mmCIF file of C-alpha atoms in Angstrom:
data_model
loop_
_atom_site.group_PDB
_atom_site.id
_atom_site.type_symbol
_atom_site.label_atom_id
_atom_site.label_comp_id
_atom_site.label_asym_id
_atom_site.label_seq_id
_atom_site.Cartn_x
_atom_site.Cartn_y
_atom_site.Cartn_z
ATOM 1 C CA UNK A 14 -41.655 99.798 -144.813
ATOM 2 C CA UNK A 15 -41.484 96.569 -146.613
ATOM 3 C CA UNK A 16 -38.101 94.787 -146.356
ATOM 4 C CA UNK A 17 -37.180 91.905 -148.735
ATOM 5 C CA UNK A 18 -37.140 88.434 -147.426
ATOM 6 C CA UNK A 19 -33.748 87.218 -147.473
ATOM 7 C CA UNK A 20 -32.063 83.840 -146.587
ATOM 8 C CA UNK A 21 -29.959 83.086 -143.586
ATOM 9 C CA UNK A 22 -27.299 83.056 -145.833
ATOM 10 C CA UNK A 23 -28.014 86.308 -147.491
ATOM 11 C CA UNK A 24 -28.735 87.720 -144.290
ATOM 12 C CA UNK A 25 -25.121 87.000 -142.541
ATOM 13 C CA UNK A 26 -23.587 87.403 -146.034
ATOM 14 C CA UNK A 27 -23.067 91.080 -145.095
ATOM 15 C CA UNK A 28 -19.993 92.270 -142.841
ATOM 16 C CA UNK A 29 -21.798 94.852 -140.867
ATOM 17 C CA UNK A 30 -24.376 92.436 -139.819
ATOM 18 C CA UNK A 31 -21.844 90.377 -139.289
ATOM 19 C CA UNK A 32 -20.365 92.638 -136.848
ATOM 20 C CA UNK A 33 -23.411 93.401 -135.369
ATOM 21 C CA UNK A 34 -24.205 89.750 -134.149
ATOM 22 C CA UNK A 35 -20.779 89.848 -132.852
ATOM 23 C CA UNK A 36 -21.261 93.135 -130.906
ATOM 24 C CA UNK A 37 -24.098 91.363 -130.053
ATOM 25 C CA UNK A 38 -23.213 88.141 -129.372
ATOM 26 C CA UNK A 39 -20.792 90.185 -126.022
ATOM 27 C CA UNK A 40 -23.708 92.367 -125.009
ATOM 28 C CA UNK A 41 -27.574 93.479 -125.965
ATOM 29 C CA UNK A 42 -27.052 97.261 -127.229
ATOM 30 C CA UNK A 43 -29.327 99.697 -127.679
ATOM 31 C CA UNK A 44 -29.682 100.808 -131.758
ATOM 32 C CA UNK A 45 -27.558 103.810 -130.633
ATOM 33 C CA UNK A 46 -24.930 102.293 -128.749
ATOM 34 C CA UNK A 47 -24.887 99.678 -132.162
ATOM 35 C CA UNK A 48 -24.299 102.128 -134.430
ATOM 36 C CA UNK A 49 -21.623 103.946 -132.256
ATOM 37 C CA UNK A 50 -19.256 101.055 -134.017
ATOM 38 C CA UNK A 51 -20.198 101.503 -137.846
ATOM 39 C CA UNK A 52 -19.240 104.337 -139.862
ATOM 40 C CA UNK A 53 -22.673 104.560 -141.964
ATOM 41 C CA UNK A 54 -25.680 107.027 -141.053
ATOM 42 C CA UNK A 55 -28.263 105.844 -138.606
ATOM 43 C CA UNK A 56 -30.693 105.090 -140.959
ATOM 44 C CA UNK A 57 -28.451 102.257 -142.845
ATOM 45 C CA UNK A 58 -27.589 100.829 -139.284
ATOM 46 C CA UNK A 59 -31.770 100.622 -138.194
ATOM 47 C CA UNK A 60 -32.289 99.340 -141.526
ATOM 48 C CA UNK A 61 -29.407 96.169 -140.939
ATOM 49 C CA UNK A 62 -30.879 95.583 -137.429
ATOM 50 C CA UNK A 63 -34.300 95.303 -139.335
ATOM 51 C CA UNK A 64 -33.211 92.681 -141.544
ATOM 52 C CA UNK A 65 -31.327 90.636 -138.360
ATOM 53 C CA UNK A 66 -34.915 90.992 -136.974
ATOM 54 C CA UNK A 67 -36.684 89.726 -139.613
ATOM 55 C CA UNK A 68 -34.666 86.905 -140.158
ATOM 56 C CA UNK A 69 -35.416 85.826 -136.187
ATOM 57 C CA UNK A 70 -31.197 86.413 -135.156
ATOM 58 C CA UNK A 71 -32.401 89.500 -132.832
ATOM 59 C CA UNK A 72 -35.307 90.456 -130.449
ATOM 60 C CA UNK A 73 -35.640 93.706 -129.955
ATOM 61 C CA UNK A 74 -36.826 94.838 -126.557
ATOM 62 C CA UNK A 75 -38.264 98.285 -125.013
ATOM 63 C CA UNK A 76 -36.393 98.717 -121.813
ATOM 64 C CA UNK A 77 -37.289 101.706 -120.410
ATOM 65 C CA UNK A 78 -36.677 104.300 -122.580
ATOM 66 C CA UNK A 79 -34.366 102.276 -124.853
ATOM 67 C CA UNK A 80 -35.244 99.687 -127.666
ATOM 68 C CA UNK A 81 -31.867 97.009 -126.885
ATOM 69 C CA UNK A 82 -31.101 94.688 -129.488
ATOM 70 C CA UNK A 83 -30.786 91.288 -128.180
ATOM 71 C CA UNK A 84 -29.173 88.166 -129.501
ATOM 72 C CA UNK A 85 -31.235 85.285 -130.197
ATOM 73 C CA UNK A 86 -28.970 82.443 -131.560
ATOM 74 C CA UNK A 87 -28.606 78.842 -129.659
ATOM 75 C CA UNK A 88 -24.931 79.084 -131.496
ATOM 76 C CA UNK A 89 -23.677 81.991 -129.649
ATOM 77 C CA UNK A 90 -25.093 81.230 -125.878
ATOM 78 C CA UNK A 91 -23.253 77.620 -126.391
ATOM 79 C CA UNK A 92 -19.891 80.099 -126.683
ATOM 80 C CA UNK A 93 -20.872 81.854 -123.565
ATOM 81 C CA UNK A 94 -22.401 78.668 -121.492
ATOM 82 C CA UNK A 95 -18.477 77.052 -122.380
ATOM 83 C CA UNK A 96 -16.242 80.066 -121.283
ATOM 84 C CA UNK A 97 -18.117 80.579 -118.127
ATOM 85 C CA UNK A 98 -18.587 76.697 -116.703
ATOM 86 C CA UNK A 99 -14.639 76.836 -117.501
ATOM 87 C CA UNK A 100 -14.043 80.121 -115.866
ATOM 88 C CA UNK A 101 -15.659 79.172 -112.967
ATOM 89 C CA UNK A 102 -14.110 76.011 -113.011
ATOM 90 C CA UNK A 103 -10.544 77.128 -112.987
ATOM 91 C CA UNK A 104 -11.113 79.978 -110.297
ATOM 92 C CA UNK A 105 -12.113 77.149 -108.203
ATOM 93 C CA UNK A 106 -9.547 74.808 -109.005
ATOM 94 C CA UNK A 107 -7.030 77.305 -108.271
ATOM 95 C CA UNK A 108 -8.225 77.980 -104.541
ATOM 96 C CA UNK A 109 -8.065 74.333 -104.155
ATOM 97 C CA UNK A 110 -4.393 74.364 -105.022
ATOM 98 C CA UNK A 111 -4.122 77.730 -103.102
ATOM 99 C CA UNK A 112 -5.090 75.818 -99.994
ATOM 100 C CA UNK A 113 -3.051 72.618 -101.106
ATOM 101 C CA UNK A 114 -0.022 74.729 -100.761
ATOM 102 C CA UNK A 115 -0.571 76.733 -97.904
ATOM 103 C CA UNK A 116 -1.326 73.166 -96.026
ATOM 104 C CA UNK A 117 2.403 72.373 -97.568
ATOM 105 C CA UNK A 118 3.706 75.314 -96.109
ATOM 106 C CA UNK A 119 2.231 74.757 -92.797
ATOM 107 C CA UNK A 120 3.210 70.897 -92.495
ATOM 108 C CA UNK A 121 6.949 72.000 -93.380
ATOM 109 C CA UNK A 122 7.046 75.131 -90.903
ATOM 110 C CA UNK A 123 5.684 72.199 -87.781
ATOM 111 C CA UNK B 16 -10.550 85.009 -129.755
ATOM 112 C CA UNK B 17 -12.318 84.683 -126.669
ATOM 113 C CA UNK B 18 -10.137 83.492 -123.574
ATOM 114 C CA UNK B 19 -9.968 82.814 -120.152
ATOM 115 C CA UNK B 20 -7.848 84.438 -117.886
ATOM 116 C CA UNK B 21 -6.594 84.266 -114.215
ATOM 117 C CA UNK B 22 -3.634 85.183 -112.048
ATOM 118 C CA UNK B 23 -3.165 83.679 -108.884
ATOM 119 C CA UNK B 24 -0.173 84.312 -106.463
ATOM 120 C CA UNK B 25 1.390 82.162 -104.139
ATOM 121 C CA UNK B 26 3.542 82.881 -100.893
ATOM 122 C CA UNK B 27 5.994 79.505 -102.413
ATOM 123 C CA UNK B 28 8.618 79.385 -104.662
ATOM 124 C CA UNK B 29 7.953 79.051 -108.574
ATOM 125 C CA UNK B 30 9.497 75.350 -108.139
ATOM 126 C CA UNK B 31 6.721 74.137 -105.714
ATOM 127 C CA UNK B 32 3.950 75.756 -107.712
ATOM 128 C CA UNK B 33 5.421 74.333 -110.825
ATOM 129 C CA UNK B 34 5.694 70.317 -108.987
ATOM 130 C CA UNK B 35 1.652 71.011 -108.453
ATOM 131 C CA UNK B 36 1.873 71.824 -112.197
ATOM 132 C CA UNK B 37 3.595 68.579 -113.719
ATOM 133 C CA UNK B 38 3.324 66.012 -111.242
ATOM 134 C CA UNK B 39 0.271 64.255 -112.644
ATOM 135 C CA UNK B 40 -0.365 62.979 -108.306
ATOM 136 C CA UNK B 41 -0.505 66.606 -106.972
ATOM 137 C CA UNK B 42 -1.927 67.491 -110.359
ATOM 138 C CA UNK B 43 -5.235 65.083 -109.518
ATOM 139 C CA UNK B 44 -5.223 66.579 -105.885
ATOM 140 C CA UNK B 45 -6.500 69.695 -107.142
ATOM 141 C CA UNK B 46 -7.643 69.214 -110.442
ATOM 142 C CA UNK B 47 -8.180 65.963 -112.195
ATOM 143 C CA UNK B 48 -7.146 62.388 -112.138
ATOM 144 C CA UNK B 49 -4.768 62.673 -115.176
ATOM 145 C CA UNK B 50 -1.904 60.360 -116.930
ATOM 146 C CA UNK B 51 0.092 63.592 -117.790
ATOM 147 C CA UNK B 52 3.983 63.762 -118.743
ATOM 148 C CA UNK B 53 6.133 66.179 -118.872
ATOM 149 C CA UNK B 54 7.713 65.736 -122.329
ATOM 150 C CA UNK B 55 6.918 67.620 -125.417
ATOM 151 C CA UNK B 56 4.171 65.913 -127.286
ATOM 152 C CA UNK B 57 3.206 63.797 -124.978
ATOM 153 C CA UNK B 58 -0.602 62.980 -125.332
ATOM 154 C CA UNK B 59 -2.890 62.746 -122.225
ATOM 155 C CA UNK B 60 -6.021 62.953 -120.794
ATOM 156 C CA UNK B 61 -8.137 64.712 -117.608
ATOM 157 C CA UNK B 62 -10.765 63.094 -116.203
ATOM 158 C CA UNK B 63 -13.765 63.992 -114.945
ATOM 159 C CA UNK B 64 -17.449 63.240 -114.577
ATOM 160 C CA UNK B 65 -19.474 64.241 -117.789
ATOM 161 C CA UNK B 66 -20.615 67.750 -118.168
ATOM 162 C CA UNK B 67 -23.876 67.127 -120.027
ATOM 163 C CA UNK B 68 -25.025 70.863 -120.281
ATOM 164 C CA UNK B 69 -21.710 71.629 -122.388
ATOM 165 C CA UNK B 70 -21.871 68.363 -124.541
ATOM 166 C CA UNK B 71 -18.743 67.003 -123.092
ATOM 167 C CA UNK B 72 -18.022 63.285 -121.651
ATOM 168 C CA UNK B 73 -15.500 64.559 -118.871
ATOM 169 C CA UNK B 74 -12.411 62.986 -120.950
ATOM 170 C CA UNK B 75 -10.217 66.523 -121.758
ATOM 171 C CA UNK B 76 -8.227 65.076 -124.272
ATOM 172 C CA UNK B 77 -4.360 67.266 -124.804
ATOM 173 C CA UNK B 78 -0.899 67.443 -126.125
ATOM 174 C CA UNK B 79 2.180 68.910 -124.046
ATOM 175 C CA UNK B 80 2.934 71.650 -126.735
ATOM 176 C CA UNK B 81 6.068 73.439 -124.311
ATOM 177 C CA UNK B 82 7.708 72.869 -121.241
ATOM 178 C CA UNK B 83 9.974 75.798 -119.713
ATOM 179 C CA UNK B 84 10.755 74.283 -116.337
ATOM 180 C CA UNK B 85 9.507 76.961 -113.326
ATOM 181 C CA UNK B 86 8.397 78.791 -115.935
ATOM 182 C CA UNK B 87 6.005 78.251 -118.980
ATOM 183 C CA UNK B 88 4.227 74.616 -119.573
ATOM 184 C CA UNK B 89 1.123 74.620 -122.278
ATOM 185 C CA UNK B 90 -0.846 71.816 -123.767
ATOM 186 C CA UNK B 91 -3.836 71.629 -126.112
ATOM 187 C CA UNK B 92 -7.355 70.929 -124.092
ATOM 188 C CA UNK B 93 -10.070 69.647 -126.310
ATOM 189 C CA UNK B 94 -13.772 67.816 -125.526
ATOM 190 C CA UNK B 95 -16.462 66.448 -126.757
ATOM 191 C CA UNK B 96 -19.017 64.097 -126.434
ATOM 192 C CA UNK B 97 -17.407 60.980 -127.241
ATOM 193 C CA UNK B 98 -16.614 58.930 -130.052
ATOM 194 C CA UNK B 99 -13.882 61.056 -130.957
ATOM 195 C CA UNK B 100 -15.848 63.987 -131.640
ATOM 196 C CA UNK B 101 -14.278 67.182 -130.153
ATOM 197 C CA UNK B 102 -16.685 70.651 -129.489
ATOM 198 C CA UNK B 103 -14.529 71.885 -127.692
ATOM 199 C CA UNK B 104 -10.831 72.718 -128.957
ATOM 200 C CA UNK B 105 -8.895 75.212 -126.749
ATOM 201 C CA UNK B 106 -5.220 75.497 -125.531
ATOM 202 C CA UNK B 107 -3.840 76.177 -122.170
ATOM 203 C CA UNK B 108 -0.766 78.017 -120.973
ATOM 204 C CA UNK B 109 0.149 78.060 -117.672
ATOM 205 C CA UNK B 110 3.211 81.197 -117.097
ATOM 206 C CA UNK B 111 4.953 81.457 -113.779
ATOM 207 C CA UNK B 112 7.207 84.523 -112.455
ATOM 208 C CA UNK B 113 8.651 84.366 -109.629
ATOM 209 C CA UNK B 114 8.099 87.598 -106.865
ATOM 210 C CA UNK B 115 9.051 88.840 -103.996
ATOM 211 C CA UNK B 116 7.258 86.414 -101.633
ATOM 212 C CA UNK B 117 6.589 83.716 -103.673
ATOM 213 C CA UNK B 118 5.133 83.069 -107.316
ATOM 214 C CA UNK B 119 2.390 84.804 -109.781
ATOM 215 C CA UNK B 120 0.893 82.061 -111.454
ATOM 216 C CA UNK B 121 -0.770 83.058 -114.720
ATOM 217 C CA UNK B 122 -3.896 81.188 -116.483
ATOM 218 C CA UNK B 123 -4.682 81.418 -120.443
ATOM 219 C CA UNK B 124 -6.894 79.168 -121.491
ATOM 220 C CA UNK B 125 -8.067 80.367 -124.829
ATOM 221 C CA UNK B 126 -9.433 79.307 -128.324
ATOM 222 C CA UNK B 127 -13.358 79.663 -127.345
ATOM 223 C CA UNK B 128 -15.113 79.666 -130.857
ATOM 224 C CA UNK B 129 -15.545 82.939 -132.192
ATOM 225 C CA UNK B 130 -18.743 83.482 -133.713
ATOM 226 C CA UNK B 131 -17.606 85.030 -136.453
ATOM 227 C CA UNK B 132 -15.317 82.419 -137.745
ATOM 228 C CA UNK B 133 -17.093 79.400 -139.485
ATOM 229 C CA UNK B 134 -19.078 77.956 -136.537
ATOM 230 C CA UNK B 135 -21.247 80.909 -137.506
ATOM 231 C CA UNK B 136 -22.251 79.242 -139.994
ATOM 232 C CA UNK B 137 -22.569 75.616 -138.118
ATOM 233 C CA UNK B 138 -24.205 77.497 -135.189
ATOM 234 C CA UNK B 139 -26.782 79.044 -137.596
ATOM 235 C CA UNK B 140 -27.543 75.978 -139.433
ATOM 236 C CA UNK B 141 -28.131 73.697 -136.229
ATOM 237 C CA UNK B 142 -30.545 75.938 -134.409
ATOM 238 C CA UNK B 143 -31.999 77.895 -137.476
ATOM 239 C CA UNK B 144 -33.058 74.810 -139.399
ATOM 240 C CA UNK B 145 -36.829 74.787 -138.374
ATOM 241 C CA UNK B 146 -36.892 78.329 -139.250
ATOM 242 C CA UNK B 147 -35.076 77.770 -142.666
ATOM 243 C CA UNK B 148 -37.794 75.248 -142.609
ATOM 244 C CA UNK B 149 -40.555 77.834 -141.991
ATOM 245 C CA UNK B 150 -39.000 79.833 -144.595
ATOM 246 C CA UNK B 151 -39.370 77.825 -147.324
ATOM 247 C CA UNK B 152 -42.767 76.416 -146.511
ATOM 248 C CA UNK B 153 -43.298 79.602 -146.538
ATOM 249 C CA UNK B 154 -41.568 80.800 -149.801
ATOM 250 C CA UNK B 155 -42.972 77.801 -151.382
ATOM 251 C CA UNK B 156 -46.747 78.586 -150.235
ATOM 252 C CA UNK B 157 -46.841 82.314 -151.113
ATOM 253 C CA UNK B 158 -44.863 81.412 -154.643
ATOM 254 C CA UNK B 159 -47.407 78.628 -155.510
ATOM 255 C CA UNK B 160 -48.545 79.863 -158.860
ATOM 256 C CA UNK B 161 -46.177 82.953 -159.446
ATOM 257 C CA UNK B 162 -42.472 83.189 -160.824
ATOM 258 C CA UNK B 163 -40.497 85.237 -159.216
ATOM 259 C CA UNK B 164 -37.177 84.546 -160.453
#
């Protein structure tokens, strides 16, 4: 089925793609599990992830018996590269002070 | 709004966790060399070594925004990769309660970009250039000759 090209902008112009890349941006989804979180048939929802396709935001991806919709932008894996070098870094700045204290607690119960 | 968050609980009093907190010594013992204050609006800065895989120089440049003694302390935590240019622009609230055997120490650090506000937009742009690129070399090649309005 031929598709009209449209323009990046055109393309994230629309809310429910919008929402899609952001459902996306947390986790791949299968078309399904997508369209779970729009209130519009199936068709309308295959026909958005077509145009997301298209325009090169998505991959989509046969995994075993499921096609998974997979985000391709640099934008979004910069979010995701930033919360988890700082989640990581505070869980292990907090042992650190974890074992700062207990040494604190030792020293004063000697 | 995407956030961080963490809860930690230690067998000491809310007023030792909260020295390791505000004393900018203990603070570099487990975190990082830093000239903070504790007074509201005070301006300061962590340092660290540079984080080149998140675009940051290792300065985290923040503001004291509230200070509730044994209790609440939060500052702004932003980063970039120098010259004054900030990627990164988050906050960070630090809540204690005290417990039966100690303290629970709670962690927000929030204000991770959320795609959908503008950075969207920014994010797009940046690493969808060359295929905006493609697109209108493209556009431009199959139009040659035609008008489609």
């Amino acid at each position: 089925m031929a598709q009209p090209t449209l323009d990046t902008f055109q393309v994230i112009a629309d809310p429910s793609r919008r929402k899609m890349l952001k459902l996306l941006s947390k986790n791949s989804l299968t078309i399904n599990n997508l369209a779970d979180n729009f209130d519009m048939s199936r068709p309308a929802v295959s026909k958005h992830v077509k145009i997301l396709h298209t325009a090169g935001f998505i991959s989509i991806q046969d995994i075993g018996r499921e096609r998974y919709c997979i985000l391709k932008q640099d934008g979004f894996n910069e979010l995701q590269e930033f919360i988890s070098y700082f989640d990581k870094f505070w869980v292990s700045k907090l042992k650190k002070l974890e074992t700062l204290l207990n040494n604190k607690l030792d020293n004063k119960n000697n | 709004m995407h956030s961080i968050n963490h809860t930690f609980t230690f067998s000491h009093p809310p007023e030792a966790v909260w020295q390791f907190l505000t004393d900018p010594d203990l603070m570099a013992q487990w975190l990082m060399k830093n000239d903070f204050k504790p007074i509201v609006g005070h301006a300061f800065q962590f340092k660290t070594n540079p984080i080149p895989s998140l675009n940051i120089d290792g300065i985290m440049h923040c503001t004291v925004l509230e200070i509730v003694p044994f209790k609440k302390l939060s500052y702004t935590w932003k980063a970039g990769p120098g010259n004054g240019k900030i990627e990164l622009d988050t906050l960070v609230v630090w809540t204690l309660r005290p417990i039966a055997n100690g303290t629970e120490l709670h962690l927000e650090h929030s204000g991770f970009r959320d795609p959908e506000n503008h950075d969207i937009y920014k994010g797009m742009m940046n690493g969808w250039l060359t295929n905006l690129q493609k697109m209108a070399n493209y556009i431009n090649t199959t139009q040659h000759g035609t008008t489609h309005a």
